[in-house]
Amino acid sequence: QVQLVESGGGLVQAGGSVGISCVASGQTFDFSRYTIGWFRQAPGKDRKFVGSSRWSSGIKYNVDYIESVKDRFTISRDNAKNTVYLQMNNLKPEDTAVYYCAVSSQYAPAQPITQQHLYDYWGQGTQVTVSS
C-alpha cells in the first residue's frame, strides 16, 4: 500500500498563488519511476485531469498540463523526499476545486495518463478556493 498525503491549498484571491505538496509513503517502491498526476474536482462537476509528471528515461521527466493551466501551474517533484508539488499562480475563480494527487505505476513515456482508473493510489484531496 502507498499513502499519499496532501498539504497546502486554501483560500486565495484571484491573481494570487498557492501551492500543494503531496508526500508518498508506505510500501517500498521507486517513486522516481512513477507517474504522478494531479486532478481537480470543481463543485458539482466530475474530477478531471490537470497535469502530470511522468518518468521517461534516466533522469528525464515529461511534464504535462491541460491548456487552461499552462503557464500558470507548475508541477515539480523531489524524488529524494517522495514528494511532488503543484504550484498555482495567477489563479482564477474557475480554478476553485478540490485538488488530488495520484500515483500510477504505468510507464508512459509517450503521452500523459489522463484516465483516472489507471492511477493506483490517491491523496485525500485539498481544497483550493479562489475568490473574485
Coordinates of C-alpha atoms in Angstrom, one line a residue:
Q1 CA 0.0 0.0 0.0
V2 CA 1.1 3.5 -0.7
Q3 CA -0.3 6.5 1.2
L4 CA -0.4 10.0 -0.4
V5 CA -0.8 12.9 2.0
E6 CA -1.5 16.4 0.6
S7 CA -1.0 19.7 2.3
G8 CA -1.3 23.3 1.3
G9 CA -4.1 24.9 -0.7
G10 CA -6.6 27.2 0.9
L11 CA -8.3 30.4 0.1
V12 CA -6.7 32.9 -2.2
Q13 CA -7.8 35.9 -4.2
A14 CA -7.9 35.9 -7.9
G15 CA -4.5 36.6 -9.3
G16 CA -2.8 35.1 -6.3
S17 CA -0.8 32.0 -5.8
V18 CA -0.9 28.8 -3.7
G19 CA 0.9 25.5 -3.6
I20 CA 0.1 22.0 -2.7
S21 CA 2.5 19.3 -1.8
C22 CA 1.9 15.5 -2.0
V23 CA 4.1 13.1 0.0
A24 CA 4.1 9.4 -0.7
S25 CA 4.9 6.8 1.9
G26 CA 4.2 3.2 2.6
Q27 CA 5.4 0.1 0.7
T28 CA 8.8 0.2 -0.8
F29 CA 8.6 1.5 -4.4
D30 CA 10.8 3.6 -6.6
F31 CA 9.0 6.9 -6.5
S32 CA 11.2 8.3 -9.2
R33 CA 9.8 5.9 -11.8
Y34 CA 6.2 6.6 -11.1
T35 CA 3.8 8.9 -12.9
I36 CA 2.3 11.5 -10.5
G37 CA -0.9 13.0 -11.7
W38 CA -2.9 16.0 -10.5
F39 CA -6.6 16.1 -10.8
R40 CA -9.3 18.5 -9.6
Q41 CA -13.0 18.4 -8.9
A42 CA -14.9 21.6 -9.1
P43 CA -18.2 22.0 -7.3
G44 CA -20.9 20.0 -9.0
K45 CA -18.6 18.6 -11.6
D46 CA -16.6 15.4 -12.3
R47 CA -13.0 15.1 -11.3
K48 CA -10.7 15.9 -14.2
F49 CA -7.0 15.7 -15.1
V50 CA -4.9 18.8 -14.6
G51 CA -1.4 17.6 -15.3
S52 CA 1.3 15.1 -14.5
S53 CA 5.0 14.4 -14.1
R54 CA 6.0 11.1 -15.7
W55 CA 9.3 9.4 -15.9
S56 CA 10.7 9.0 -19.4
S57 CA 14.2 7.6 -19.1
G58 CA 17.3 8.2 -16.9
I59 CA 16.7 11.4 -15.1
K60 CA 14.3 12.8 -17.8
Y61 CA 10.7 13.5 -16.9
N62 CA 7.9 14.8 -19.1
V63 CA 5.5 17.3 -17.5
D64 CA 2.1 17.8 -18.9
Y65 CA -0.6 20.4 -18.3
I66 CA -4.1 20.9 -19.6
E67 CA -4.4 24.0 -21.8
S68 CA -6.2 26.1 -19.3
V69 CA -3.4 26.0 -16.7
K70 CA -0.4 26.1 -18.9
D71 CA 2.0 29.0 -18.0
R72 CA 0.2 29.3 -14.6
F73 CA 0.7 25.9 -12.9
T74 CA 4.0 24.1 -12.3
I75 CA 4.4 20.5 -11.4
S76 CA 7.7 19.6 -9.8
R77 CA 9.0 16.6 -7.8
D78 CA 11.7 15.8 -5.3
N79 CA 12.3 12.1 -5.6
A80 CA 14.6 12.1 -2.6
K81 CA 11.6 13.2 -0.5
N82 CA 9.0 11.2 -2.3
T83 CA 7.2 14.5 -2.8
V84 CA 5.5 16.2 -5.7
Y85 CA 4.4 19.8 -5.8
L86 CA 1.7 21.7 -7.6
Q87 CA 2.4 25.4 -7.7
M88 CA -0.5 27.5 -8.9
N89 CA 0.0 31.1 -9.9
N90 CA -2.3 33.8 -11.3
L91 CA -5.3 31.8 -10.0
K92 CA -8.8 32.4 -11.4
P93 CA -12.2 31.7 -9.8
E94 CA -12.6 28.8 -12.2
D95 CA -9.6 27.1 -10.6
T96 CA -11.7 26.6 -7.5
A97 CA -11.8 22.9 -6.8
V98 CA -10.6 20.0 -4.6
Y99 CA -7.2 19.0 -5.9
Y100 CA -6.0 15.4 -5.8
C101 CA -2.6 13.9 -6.4
A102 CA -2.4 10.3 -7.6
V103 CA 0.3 7.8 -8.4
S104 CA 0.3 5.4 -11.4
S105 CA 2.7 2.6 -11.9
Q106 CA 2.0 2.7 -15.7
Y107 CA 5.1 3.5 -17.7
A108 CA 4.0 6.3 -20.1
P109 CA 7.0 8.0 -21.8
A110 CA 5.0 9.0 -24.9
Q111 CA 1.8 10.6 -23.6
P112 CA 0.2 11.6 -20.3
I113 CA -2.0 9.2 -18.4
T114 CA -5.3 11.1 -18.1
Q115 CA -7.6 8.2 -17.3
Q116 CA -8.3 8.1 -13.6
H117 CA -8.7 4.3 -13.4
L118 CA -5.0 3.9 -14.4
Y119 CA -3.9 5.6 -11.1
D120 CA -3.3 3.2 -8.3
Y121 CA -3.3 5.5 -5.2
W122 CA -4.9 8.8 -4.4
G123 CA -4.4 11.6 -2.0
Q124 CA -7.2 12.8 0.3
G125 CA -7.8 16.0 -1.7
T126 CA -7.1 19.6 -0.8
Q127 CA -9.5 22.5 -1.2
V128 CA -8.4 25.5 -3.2
T129 CA -10.9 28.4 -3.3
V130 CA -10.2 31.4 -5.5
S131 CA -12.3 34.5 -4.7
S132 CA -13.0 37.1 -7.3

